Short mmCIF file of C-alpha atoms and ligand atoms in Angstrom, two decimals:
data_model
loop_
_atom_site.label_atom_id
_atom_site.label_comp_id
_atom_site.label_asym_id
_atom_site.label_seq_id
_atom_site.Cartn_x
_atom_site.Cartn_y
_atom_site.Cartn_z
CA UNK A 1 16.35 122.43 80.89
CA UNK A 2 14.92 124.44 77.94
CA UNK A 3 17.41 124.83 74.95
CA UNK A 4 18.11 127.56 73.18
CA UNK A 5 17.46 127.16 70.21
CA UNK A 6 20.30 127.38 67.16
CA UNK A 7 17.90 128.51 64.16
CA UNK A 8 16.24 131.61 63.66
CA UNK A 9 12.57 131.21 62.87
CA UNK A 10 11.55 133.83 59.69
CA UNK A 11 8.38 135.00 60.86
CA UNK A 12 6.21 135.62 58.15
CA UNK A 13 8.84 134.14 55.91
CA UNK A 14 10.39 137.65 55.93
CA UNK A 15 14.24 137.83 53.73
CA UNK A 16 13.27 133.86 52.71
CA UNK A 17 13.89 133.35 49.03
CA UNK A 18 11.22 130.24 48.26
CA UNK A 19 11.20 130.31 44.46
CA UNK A 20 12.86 131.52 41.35
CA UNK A 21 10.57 133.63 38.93
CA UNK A 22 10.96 135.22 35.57
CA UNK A 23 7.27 136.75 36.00
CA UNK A 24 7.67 140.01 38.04
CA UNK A 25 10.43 141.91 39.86
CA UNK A 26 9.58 144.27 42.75
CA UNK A 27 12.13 146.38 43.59
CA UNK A 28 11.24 147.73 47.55
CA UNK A 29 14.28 149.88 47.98
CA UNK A 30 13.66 152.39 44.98
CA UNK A 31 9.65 151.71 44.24
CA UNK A 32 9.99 149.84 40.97
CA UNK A 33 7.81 147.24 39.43
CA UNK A 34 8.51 145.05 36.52
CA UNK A 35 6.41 142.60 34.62
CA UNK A 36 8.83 140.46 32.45
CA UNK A 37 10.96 143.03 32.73
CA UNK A 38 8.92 145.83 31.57
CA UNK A 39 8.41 148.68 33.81
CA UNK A 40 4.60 148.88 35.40
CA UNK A 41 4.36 152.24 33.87
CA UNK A 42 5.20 151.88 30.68
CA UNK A 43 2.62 149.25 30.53
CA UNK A 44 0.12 151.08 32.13
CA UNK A 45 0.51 154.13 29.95
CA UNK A 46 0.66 152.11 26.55
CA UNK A 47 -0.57 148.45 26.94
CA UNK A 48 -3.89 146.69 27.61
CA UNK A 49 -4.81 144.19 30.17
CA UNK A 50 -5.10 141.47 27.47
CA UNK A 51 -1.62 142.59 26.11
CA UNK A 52 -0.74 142.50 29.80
CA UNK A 53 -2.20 138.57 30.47
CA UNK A 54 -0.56 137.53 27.23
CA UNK A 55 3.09 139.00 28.67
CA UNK A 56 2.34 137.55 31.70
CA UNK A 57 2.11 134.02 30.53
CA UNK A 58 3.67 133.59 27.03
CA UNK A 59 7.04 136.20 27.90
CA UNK A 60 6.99 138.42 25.01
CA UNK A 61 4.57 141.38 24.08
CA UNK A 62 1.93 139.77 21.38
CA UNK A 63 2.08 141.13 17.75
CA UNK A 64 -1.19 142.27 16.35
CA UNK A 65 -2.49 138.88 15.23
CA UNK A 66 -1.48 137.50 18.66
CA UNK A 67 -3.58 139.71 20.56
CA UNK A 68 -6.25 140.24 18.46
CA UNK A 69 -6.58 136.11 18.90
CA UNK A 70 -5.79 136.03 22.36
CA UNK A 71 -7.97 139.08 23.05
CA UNK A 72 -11.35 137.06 21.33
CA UNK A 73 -10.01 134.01 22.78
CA UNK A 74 -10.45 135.34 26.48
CA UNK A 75 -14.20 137.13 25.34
CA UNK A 76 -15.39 134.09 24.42
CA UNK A 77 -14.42 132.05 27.52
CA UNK A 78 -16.62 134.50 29.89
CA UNK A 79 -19.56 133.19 30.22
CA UNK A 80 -20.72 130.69 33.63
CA UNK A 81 -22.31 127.90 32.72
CA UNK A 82 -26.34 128.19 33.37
CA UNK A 83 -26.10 125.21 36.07
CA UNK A 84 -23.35 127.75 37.71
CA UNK A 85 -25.46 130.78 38.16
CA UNK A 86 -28.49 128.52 38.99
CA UNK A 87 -26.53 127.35 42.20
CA UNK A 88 -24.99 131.19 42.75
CA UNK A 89 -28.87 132.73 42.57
CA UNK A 90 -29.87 129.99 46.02
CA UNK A 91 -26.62 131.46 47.52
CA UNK A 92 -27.00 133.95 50.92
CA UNK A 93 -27.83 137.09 49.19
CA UNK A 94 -25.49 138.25 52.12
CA UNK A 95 -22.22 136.11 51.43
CA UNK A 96 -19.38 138.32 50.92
CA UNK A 97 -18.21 138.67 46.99
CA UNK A 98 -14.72 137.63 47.84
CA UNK A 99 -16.63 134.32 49.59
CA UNK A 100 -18.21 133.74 46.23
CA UNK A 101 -15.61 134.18 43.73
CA UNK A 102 -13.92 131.65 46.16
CA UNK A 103 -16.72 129.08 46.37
CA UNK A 104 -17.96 129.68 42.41
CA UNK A 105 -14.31 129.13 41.57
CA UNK A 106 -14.18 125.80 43.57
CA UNK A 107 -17.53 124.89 41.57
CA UNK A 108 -16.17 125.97 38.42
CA UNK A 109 -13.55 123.21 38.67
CA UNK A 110 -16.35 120.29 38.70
CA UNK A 111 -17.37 121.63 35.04
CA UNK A 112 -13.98 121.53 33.66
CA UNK A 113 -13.54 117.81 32.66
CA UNK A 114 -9.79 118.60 31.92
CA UNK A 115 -9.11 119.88 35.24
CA UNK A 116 -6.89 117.34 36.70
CA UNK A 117 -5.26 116.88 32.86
CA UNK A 118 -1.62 117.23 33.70
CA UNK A 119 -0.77 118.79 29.69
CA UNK A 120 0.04 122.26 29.25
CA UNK A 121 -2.42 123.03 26.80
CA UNK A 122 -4.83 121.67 29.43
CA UNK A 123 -3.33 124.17 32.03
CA UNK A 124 -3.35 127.26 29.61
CA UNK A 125 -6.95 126.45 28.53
CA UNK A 126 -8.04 126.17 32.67
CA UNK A 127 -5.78 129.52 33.36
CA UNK A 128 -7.80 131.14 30.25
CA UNK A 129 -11.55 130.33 31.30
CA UNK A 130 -10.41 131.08 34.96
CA UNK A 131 -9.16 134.47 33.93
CA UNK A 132 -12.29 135.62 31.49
CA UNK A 133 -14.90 134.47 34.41
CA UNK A 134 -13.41 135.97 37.23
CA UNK A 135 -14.99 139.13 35.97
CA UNK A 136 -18.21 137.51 35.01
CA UNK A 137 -18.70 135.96 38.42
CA UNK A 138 -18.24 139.29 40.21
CA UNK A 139 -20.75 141.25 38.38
CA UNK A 140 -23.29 138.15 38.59
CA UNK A 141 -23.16 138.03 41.89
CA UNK A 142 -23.41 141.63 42.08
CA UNK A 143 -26.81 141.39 40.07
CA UNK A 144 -27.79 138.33 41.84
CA UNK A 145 -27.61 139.58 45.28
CA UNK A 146 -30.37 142.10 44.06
CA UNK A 147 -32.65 140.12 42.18
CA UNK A 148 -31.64 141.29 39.03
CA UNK A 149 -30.71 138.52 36.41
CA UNK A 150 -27.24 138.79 35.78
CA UNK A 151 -26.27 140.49 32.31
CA UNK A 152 -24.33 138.86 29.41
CA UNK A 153 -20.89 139.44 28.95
CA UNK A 154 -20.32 141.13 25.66
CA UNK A 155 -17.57 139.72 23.63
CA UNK A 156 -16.81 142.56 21.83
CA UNK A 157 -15.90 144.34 24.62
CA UNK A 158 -12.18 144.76 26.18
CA UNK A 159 -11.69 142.90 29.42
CA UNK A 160 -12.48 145.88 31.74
CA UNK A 161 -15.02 147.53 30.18
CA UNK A 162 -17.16 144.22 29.88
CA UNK A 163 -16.60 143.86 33.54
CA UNK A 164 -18.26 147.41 34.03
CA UNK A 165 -20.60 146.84 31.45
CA UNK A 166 -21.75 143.71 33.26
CA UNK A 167 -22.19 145.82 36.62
CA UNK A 168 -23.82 148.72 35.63
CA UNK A 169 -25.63 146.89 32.66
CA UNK A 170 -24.82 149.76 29.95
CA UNK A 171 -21.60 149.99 28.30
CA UNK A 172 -19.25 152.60 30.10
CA UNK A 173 -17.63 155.91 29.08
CA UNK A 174 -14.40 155.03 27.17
CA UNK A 175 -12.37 157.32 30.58
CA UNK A 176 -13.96 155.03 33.00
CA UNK A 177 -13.11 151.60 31.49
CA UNK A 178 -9.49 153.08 30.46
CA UNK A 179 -9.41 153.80 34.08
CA UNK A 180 -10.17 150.15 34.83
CA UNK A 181 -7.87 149.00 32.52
CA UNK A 182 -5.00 150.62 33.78
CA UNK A 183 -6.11 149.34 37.41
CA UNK A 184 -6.27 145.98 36.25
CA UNK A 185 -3.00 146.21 34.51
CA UNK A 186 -1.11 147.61 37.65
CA UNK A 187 -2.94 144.60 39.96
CA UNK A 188 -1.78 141.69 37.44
CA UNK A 189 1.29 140.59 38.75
CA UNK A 190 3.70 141.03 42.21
CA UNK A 191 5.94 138.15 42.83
CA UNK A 192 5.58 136.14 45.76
CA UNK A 193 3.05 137.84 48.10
CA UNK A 194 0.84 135.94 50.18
CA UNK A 195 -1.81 135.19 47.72
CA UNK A 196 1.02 133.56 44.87
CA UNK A 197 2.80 132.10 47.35
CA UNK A 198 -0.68 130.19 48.52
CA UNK A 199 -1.16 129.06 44.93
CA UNK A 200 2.39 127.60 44.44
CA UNK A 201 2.14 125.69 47.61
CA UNK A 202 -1.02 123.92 46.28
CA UNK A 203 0.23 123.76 42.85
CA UNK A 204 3.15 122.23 44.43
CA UNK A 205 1.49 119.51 45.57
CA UNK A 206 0.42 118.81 41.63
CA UNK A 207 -2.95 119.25 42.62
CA UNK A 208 -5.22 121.25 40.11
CA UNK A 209 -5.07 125.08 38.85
CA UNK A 210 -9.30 125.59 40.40
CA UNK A 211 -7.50 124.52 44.26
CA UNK A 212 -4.87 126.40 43.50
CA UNK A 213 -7.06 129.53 42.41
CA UNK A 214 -9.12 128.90 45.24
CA UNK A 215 -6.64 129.28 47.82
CA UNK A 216 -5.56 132.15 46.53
CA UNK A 217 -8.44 133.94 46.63
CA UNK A 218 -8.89 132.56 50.64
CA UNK A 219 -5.52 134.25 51.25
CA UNK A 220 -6.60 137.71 49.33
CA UNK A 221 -9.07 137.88 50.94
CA UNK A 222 -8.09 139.05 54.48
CA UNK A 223 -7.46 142.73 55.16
CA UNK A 224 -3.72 142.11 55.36
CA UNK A 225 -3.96 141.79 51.87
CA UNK A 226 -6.35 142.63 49.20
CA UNK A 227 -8.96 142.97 51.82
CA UNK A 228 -7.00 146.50 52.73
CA UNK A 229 -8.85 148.27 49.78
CA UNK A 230 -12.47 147.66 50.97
CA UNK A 231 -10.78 148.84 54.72
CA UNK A 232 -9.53 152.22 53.06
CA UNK A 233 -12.70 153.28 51.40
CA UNK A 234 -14.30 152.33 54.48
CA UNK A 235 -12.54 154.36 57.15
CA UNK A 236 -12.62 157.82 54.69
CA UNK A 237 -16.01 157.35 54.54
CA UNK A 238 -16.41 156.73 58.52
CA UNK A 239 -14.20 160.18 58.88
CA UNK A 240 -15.82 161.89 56.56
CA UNK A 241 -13.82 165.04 56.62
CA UNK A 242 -10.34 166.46 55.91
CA UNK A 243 -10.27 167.54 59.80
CA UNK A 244 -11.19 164.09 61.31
CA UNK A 245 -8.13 162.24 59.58
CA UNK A 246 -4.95 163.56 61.63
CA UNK A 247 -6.77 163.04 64.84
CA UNK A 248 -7.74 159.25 63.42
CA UNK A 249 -4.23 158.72 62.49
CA UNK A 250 -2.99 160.20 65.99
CA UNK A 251 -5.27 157.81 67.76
CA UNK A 252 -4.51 154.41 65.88
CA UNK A 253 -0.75 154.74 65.60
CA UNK A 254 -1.02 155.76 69.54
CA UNK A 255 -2.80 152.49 69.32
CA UNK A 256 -0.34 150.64 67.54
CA UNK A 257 -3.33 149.48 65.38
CA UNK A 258 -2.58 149.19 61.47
CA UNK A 259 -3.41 151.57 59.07
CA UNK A 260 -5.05 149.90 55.71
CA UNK A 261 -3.36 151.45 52.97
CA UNK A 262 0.32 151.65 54.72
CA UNK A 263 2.97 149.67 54.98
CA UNK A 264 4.56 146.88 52.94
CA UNK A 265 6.77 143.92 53.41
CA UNK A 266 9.32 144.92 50.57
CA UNK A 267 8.51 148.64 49.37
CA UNK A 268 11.00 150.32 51.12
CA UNK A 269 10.12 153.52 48.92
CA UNK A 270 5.97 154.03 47.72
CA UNK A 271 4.58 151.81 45.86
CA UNK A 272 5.09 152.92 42.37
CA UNK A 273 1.31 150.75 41.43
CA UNK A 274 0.22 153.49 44.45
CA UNK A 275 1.67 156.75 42.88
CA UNK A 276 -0.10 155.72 38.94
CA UNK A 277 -3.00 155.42 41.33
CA UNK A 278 -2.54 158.73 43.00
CA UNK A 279 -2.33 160.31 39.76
CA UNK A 280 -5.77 158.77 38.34
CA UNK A 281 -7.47 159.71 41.80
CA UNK A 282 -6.12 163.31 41.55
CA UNK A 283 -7.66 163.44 37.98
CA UNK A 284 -10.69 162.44 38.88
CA UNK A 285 -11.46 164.41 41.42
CA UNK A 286 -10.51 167.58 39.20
CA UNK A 287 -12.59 165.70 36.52
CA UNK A 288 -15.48 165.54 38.74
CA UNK A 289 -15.28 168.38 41.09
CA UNK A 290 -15.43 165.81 44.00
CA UNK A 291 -11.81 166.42 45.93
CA UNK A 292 -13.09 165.13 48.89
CA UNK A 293 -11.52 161.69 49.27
CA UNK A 294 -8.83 162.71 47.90
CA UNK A 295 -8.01 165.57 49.75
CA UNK A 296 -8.24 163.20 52.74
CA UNK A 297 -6.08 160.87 51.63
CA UNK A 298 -3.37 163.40 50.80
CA UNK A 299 -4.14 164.55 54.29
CA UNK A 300 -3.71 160.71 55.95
CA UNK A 301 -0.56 160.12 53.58
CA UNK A 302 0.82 163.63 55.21
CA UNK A 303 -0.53 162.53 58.57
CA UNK A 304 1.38 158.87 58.44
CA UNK A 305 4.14 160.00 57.07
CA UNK A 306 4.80 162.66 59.70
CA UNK A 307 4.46 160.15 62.20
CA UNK A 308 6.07 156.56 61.29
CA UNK A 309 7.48 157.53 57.29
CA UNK A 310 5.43 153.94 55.96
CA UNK A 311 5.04 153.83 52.74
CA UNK A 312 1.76 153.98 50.82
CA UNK A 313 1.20 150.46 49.13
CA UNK A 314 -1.23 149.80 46.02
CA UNK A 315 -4.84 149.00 48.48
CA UNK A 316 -4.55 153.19 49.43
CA UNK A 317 -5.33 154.99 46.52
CA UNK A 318 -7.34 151.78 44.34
CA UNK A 319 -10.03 152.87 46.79
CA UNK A 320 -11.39 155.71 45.74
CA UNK A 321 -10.55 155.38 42.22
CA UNK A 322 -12.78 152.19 42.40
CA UNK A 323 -15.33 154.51 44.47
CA UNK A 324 -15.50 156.58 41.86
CA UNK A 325 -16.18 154.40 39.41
CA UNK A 326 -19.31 153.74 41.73
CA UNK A 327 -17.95 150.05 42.09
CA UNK A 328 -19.80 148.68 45.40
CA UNK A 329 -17.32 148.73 48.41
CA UNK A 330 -17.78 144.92 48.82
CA UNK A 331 -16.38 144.45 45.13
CA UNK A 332 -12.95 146.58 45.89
CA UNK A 333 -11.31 143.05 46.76
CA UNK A 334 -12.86 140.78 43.79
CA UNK A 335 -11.70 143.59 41.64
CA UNK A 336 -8.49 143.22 42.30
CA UNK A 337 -8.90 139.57 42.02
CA UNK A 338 -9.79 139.77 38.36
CA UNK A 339 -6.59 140.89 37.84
CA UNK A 340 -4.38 139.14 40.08
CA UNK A 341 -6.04 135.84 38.48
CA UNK A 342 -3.26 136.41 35.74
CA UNK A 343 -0.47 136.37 37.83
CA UNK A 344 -1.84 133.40 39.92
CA UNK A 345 -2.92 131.49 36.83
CA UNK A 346 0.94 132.35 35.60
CA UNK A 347 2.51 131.72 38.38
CA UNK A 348 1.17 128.06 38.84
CA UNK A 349 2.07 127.63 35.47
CA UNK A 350 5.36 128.29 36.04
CA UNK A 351 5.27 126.17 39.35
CA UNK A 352 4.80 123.35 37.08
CA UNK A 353 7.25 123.71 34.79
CA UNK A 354 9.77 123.23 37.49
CA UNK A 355 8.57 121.63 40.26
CA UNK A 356 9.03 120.53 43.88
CA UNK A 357 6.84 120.11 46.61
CA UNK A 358 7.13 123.26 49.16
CA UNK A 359 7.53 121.81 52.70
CA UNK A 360 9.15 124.14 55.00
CA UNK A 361 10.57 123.53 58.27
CA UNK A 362 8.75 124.77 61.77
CA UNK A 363 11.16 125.20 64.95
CA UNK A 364 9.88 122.83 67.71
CA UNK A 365 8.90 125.08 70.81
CA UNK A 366 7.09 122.72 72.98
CA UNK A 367 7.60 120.09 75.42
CA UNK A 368 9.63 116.54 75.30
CA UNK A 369 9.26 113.54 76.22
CA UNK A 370 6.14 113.35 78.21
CA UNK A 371 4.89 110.68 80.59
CA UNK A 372 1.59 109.94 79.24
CA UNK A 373 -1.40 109.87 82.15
CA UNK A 374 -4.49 107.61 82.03
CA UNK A 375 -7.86 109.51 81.59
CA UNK A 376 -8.70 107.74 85.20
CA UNK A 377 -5.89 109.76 86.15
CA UNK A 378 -5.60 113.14 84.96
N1 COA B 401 -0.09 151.18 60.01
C1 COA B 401 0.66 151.42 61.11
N2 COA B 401 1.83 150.81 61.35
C2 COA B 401 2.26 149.94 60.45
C3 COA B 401 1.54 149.63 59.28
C4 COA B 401 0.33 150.30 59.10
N3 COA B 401 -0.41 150.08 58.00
N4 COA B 401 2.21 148.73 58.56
C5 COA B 401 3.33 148.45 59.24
N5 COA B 401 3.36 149.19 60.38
C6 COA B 401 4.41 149.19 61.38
C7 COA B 401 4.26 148.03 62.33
O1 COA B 401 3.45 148.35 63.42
C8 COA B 401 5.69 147.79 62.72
O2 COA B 401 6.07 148.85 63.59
P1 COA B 401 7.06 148.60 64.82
O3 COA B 401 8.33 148.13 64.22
O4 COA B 401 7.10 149.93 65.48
O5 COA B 401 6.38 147.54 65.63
C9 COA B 401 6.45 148.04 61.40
O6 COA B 401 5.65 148.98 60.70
C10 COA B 401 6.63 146.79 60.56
O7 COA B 401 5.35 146.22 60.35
P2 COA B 401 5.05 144.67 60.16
O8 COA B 401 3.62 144.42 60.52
O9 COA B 401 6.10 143.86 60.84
O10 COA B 401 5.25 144.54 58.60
P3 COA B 401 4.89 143.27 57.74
O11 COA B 401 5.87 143.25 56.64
O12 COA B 401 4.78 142.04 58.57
O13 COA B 401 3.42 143.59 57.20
C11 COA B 401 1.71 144.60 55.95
C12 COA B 401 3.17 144.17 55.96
C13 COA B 401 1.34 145.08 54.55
C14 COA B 401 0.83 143.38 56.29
C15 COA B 401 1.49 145.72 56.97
O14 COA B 401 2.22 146.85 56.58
C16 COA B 401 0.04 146.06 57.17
O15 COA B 401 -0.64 145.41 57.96
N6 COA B 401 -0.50 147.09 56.46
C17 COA B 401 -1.90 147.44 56.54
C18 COA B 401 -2.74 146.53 55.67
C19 COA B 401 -2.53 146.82 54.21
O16 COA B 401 -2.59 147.95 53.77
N7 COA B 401 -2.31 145.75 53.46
C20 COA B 401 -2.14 145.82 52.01
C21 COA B 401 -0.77 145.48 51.61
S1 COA B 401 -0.53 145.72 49.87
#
């Protein structure tokens, strides 16, 4: 007789508080986002993604001498070693980015001699390097994969404009890395989601902040979560046209098939890293005369809302901001891995200050108490 059973499983760990946090707050019912309990815009508008790191991990805005030391601190910890982008350049030039900052992260680990040193300063110093290459590795594999030797970060460049500088291999207009900036700033941080909640887990186990980092990056990877960027750009470019979308939207939802760029587990209300977003996509196209994708994602937004009233989550409008910024549609998901890095890196941090190893429970579904058969018998 089968029983029923008395505990409710919480698929997809939905409503289960695993872990207490002082790093972010998100705040699904009314669309708010806080970073140690500053408000996502207010950071965005004023702060830096250095100034943003340093929050992230230390819990108080830096004073001018802080940042200006953190800030060279992280510019000189970009560079791969020679031995790592010797190994990269024999890769697949057709490996996926997000498959290399996972793999070149795993090999990054074997250079760190400190990696399994259990100190804090040891941790901080692996959470720094991680965080300065993340952006290095991106844009080498970006050169790599077309034969072009991969270019030097600059040191005295901010964060996100070395990272375009590195792409496009000439320093960018002052709008386009402020543009970056702020996208890197509104990435950095988001509570438990998948990709943190990976990274604890290992952490957890008091293994090392490179596993850690690279399990995270597994996790963002799939286009239920960071992957939904690269799936956004993707499908506007496959429609094409303001008059193709409704039709799309019509036929998925009819479906029941997702729609990348909708939808969220706790945003009850839009995204508010979505609507700063919105607003730089809006710009640009005005800036550049180009409305096109962004007409068609107003259109889709209309066009979803009409129909199922989701909300709009961070992966919808990144898209074509990043598109504009003539980032390479493959890089959408790395990019938001060079700043999610600081949340990870801080997050794991935190796991170790107060730890315990996560080991849920699983409901047993199948059978009991089996007779077991011979091989000469079954
Ligand atoms: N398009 C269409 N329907 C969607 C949807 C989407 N993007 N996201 C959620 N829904 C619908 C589901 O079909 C379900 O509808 P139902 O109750 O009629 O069956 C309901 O909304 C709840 O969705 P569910 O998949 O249970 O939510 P979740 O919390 O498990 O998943 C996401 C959250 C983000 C994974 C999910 O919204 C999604 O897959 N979105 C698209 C991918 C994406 O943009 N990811 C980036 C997240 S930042």
């Amino acid at each position: 007789m089968m029983m029923t059973p008395t505990v409710q499983v919480a698929k997809g760990l939905e409503g289960v508080v695993a872990e207490a946090t002082v790093l972010s707050d998100v705040q699904g019912q009314v669309g708010r986002l806080l970073y140690r309990g500053y408000d996502i815009n207010d950071l965005a508008n004023n702060s830096t993604f250095e100034e943003t790191v340093y929050l992230l991990w230390y819990g108080s805005l830096p004073t001018r001498t802080e940042l200006k030391d953190f800030t060279s601190r992280l510019a000189a910890a970009r560079a791969l070693p020679q031995s790592v982008l010797d190994e990269m350049s024999g890769w697949p030039r057709q490996a996926e980015p997000m498959e290399v900052l996972r793999t070149t992260v795993s090999l990054l680990g074997l250079y760190n001699p400190d990696r399994d040193d259990k100190s804090d300063t040891a941790r901080r110093e692996s959470a720094l390097q991680l965080t300065a290459q993340m952006a290095t590795i991106t844009a080498a594999w970006n050169s790599i994969r077309q034969g072009r030797t991969p270019v030097t970060p600059r040191s005295d460049l901010h964060h996100a404009a070395d990272f375009l500088y590195m792409l496009n291999g000439k320093e960018p207009d002052p709008e386009a890395a402020q543009i970056m900036d702020v996208a890197l700033i509104l990435h950095a941080d988001h509570s438990l989601n998948a990709s943190t909640f990976v990274a604890r887990s290992v952490a957890s186990t008091l293994s090392d902040m490179y596993s850690a980092i690279t399990a995270a990056l597994g996790a963002l990877k799939g286009p239920l979560h960071g992957g939904a960027n690269e799936e956004v750009m993707r499908t506007l470019i496959k429609l094409d046209n303001v008059s193709a979308v409704e039709p799309f939207v019509n036929s998925e939802l009819d479906a029941h098939r997702k729609i990348s760029g909708f939808g969220h587990r706790v945003y009850k209300a839009d995204d508010p890293r979505a609507l700063h977003l919105r607003r730089i996509a809006r710009d640009t196209a005005e800036h550049t005369g180009n409305r096109k994708w962004f007409d068609m994602q107003e259109k889709m937004r209309e066009a979803v809302t009409q129909r199922k009233n989701l909300p709009v989550n961070v992966d919808f409008y990144s898209a074509s901001v990043y598109y504009a910024l003539d980032i390479p549609i493959d890089l959408f998901t790395p990019v938001f891995a060079i700043s999610r890095i600081a949340g990870w890196t801080a997050h794991v941090l935190e796991q170790y200050g107060d730890n315990r190893i996560v080991r849920p429970d699983a409901l047993y579904t199948g059978e009991h108490d089996r007779a077991y058969i011979p091989i000469e018998n079954r």
